[in-house]
GROMACS .gro file of C-alpha atoms in nm:
model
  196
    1UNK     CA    1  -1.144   4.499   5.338
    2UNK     CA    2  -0.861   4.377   5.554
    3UNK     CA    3  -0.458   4.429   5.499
    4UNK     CA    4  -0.414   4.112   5.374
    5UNK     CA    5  -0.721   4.099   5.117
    6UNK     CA    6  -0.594   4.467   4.974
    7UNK     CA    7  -0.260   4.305   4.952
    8UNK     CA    8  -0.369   4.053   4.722
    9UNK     CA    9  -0.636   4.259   4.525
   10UNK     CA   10  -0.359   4.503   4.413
   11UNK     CA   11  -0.078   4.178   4.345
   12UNK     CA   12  -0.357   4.041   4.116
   13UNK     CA   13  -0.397   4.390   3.931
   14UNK     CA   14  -0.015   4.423   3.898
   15UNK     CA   15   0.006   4.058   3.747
   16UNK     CA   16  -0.264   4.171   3.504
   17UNK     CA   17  -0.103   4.473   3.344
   18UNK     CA   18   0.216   4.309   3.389
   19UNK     CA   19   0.325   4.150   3.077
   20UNK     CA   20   0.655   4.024   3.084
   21UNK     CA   21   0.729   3.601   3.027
   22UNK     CA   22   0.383   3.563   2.830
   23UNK     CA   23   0.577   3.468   2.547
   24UNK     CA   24   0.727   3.205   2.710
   25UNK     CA   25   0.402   3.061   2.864
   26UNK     CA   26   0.242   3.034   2.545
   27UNK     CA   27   0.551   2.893   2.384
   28UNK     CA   28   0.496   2.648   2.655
   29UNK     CA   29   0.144   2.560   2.617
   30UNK     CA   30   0.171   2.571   2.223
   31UNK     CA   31   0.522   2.409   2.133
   32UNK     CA   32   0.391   2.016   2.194
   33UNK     CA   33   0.114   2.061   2.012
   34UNK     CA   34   0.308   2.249   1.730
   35UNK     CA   35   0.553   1.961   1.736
   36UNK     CA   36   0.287   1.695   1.774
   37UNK     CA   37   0.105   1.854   1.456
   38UNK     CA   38   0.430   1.831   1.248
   39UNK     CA   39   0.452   1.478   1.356
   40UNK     CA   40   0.154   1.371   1.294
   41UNK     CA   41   0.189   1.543   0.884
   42UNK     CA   42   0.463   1.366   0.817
   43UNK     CA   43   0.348   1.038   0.952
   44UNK     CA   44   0.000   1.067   0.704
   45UNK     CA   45   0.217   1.218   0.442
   46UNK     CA   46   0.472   0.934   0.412
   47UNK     CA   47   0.162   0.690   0.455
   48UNK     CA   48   0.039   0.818   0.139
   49UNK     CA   49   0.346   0.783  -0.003
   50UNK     CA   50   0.404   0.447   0.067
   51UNK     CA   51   0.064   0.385  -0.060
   52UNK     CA   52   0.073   0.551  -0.408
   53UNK     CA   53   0.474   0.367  -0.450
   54UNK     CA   54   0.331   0.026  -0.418
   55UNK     CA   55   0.019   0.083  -0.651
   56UNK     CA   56   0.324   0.223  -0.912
   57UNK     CA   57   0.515  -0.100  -0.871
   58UNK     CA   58   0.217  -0.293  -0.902
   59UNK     CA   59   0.152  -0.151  -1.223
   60UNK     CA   60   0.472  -0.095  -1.321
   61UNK     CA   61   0.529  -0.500  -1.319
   62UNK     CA   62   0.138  -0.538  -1.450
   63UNK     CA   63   0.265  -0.365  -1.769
   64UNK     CA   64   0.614  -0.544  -1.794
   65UNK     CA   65   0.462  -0.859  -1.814
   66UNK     CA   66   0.155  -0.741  -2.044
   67UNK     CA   67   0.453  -0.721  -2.261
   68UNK     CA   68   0.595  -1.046  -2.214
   69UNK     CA   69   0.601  -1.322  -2.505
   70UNK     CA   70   0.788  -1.580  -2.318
   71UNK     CA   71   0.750  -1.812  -2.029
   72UNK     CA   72   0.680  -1.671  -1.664
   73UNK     CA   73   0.976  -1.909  -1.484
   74UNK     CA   74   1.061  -1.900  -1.127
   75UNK     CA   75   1.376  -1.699  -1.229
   76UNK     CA   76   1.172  -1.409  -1.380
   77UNK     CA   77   0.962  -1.349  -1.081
   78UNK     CA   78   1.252  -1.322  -0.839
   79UNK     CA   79   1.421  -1.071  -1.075
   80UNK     CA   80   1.012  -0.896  -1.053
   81UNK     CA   81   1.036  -0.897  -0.682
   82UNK     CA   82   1.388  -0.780  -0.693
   83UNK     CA   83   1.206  -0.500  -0.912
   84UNK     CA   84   0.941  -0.427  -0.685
   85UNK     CA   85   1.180  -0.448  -0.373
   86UNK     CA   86   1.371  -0.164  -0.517
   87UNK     CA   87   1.063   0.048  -0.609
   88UNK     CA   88   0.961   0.027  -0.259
   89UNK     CA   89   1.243   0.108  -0.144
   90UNK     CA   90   1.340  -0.190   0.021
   91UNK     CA   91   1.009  -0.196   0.255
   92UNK     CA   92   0.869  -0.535   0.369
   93UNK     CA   93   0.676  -0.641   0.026
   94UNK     CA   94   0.517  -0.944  -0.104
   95UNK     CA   95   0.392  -1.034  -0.487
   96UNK     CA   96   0.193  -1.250  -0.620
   97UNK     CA   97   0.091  -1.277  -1.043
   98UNK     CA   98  -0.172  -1.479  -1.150
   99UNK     CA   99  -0.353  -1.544  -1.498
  100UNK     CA  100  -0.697  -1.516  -1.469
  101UNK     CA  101  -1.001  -1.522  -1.719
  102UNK     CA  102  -1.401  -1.569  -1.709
  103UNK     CA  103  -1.622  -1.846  -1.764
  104UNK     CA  104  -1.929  -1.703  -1.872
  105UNK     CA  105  -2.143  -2.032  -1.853
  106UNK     CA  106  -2.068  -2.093  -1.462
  107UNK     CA  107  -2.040  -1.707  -1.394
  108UNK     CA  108  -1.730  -1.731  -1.279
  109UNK     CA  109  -1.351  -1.589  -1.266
  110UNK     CA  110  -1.132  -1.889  -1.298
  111UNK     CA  111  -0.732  -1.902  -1.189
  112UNK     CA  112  -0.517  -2.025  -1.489
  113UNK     CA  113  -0.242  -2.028  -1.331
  114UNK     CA  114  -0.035  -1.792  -0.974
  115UNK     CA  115   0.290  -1.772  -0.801
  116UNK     CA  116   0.356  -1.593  -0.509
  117UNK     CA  117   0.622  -1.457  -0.359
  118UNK     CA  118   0.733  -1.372   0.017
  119UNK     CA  119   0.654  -1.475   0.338
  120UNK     CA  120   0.245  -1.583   0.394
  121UNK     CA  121   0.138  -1.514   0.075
  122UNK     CA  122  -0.019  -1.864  -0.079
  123UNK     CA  123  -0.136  -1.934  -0.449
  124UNK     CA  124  -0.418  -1.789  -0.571
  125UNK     CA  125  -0.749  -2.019  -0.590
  126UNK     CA  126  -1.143  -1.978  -0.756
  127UNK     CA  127  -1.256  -1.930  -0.420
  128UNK     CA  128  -1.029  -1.653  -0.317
  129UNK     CA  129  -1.075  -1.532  -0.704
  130UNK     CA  130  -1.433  -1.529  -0.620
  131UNK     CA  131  -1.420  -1.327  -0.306
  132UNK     CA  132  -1.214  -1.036  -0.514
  133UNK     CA  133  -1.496  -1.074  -0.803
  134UNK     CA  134  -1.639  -0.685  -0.712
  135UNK     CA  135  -1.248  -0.569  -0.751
  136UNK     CA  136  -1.212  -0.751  -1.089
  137UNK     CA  137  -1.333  -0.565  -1.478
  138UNK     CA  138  -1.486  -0.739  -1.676
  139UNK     CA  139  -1.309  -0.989  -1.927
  140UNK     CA  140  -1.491  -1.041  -2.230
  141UNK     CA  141  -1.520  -1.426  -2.372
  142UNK     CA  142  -1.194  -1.595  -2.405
  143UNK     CA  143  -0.988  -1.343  -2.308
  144UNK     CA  144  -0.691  -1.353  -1.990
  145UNK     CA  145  -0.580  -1.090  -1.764
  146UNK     CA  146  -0.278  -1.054  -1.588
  147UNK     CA  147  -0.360  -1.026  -1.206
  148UNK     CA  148  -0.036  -0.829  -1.009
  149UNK     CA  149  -0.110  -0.818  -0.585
  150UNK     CA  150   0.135  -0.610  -0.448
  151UNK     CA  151   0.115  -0.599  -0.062
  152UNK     CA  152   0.353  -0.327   0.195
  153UNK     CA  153   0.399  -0.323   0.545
  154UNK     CA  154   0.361   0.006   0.664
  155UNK     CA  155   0.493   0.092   1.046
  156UNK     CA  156   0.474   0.450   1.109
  157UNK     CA  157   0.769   0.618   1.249
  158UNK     CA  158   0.617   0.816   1.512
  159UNK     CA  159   0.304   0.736   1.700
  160UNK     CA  160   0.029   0.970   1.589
  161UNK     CA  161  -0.249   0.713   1.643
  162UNK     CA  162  -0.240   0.528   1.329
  163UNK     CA  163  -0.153   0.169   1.416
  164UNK     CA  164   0.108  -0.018   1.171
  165UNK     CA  165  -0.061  -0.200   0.892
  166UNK     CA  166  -0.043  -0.331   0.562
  167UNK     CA  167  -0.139  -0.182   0.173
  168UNK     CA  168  -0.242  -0.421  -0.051
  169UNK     CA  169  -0.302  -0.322  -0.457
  170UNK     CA  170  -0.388  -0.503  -0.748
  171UNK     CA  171  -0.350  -0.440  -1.098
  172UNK     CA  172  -0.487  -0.559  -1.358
  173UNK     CA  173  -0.359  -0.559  -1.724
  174UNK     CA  174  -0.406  -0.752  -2.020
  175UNK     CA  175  -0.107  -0.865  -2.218
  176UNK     CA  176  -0.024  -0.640  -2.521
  177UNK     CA  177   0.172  -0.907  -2.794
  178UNK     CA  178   0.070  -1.241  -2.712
  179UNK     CA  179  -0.304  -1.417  -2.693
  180UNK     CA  180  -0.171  -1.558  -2.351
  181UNK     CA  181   0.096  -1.540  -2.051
  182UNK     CA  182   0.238  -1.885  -1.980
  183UNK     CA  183   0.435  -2.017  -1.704
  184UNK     CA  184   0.634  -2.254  -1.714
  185UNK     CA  185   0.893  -2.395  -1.427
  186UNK     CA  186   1.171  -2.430  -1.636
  187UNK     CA  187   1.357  -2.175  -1.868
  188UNK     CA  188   1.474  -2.444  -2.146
  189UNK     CA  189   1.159  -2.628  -2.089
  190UNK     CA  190   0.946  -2.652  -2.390
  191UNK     CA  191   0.522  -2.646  -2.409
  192UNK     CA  192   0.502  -3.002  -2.255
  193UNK     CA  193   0.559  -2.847  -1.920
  194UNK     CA  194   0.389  -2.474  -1.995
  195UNK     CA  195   0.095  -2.390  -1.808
  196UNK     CA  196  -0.152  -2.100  -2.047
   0.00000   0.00000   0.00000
């Protein structure tokens, strides 16, 4: 074995039983992925989060107006939106309530009556009624439900891999004092204008 071959034999058993800076190597190697870990909780915790808060403020207004005796006006679903806005703590949001009910002789949900609210959402129609039909209970002969679509935009604040999106929930309540929710576009406005 030649001078310089010993030389670096004996350096490599030196660097072997020496074991000074390994801390610092594997707080090197490990810290980013530590971090990126952390990260990546938080971002799929507050996900969840946001998720579960708008299903609660979809239900939450489901069961206010499953309460309600009086008209549905314009005026009362800004002050729900200003309800669900603070739920979600001020996060995009958009709401939409509809009446719905069955027609058992076509086999068929059928729209009474919707109103949205925000930006892109449009009223609620049979056909888009239809396409929800394997999300919707049953509703027994004459009876009305209170439809509530809740929709978030969720942007997540770190990227982890999960790409922004939206959650969407719907609740579904029937109302508790009254045979029927009504809207109407006026406050002082009487039946005449009333839609049941």
């Amino acid at each position: 074995m030649s001078a310089p071959q010993r030389y670096l034999s004996g350096l490599a058993r030196r660097l072997r039983r020496h074991q000074g800076g390994a801390m610092i190597v594997e707080l090197v190697i490990m810290l980013p992925l530590l971090l990126w870990c952390f990260t990546a909780t938080w971002v799929f915790f507050d996900a969840y989060r946001t998720k579960a808060v708008n299903a609660r403020a979809a239900y939450t207004i489901g069961d206010a107006l499953s309460r309600e005796t009086g008209y549905v006006t314009p005026d009362y679903l800004l002050s729900l939106k200003t309800l669900q806005d603070f739920l979600v703590n001020g996060r995009p949001s958009r709401l939409r309530v509809s009446v719905i009910g069955f027609d058992p002789l076509r086999d068929r949900y059928e729209v009474r009556w919707s109103i949205p609210t925000g930006i892109g959402i449009e009223l609620l129609d049979n056909r888009a009624l239809q396409g929800m039909r394997d999300r919707l209970p049953e509703i027994p002969e004459g009876e009305i439900v209170t439809l509530v679509e809740s929709w978030i935009d969720y942007t997540p604040l770190f990227d982890v891999g999960l790409a922004p999106f939206t959650f969407e929930e719907a609740a579904v309540t029937r109302p508790r004092f009254a045979g029927q929710l009504c809207s109407n576009i006026n406050a002082l406005a009487g039946p005449a204008t009333a839609i049941c």
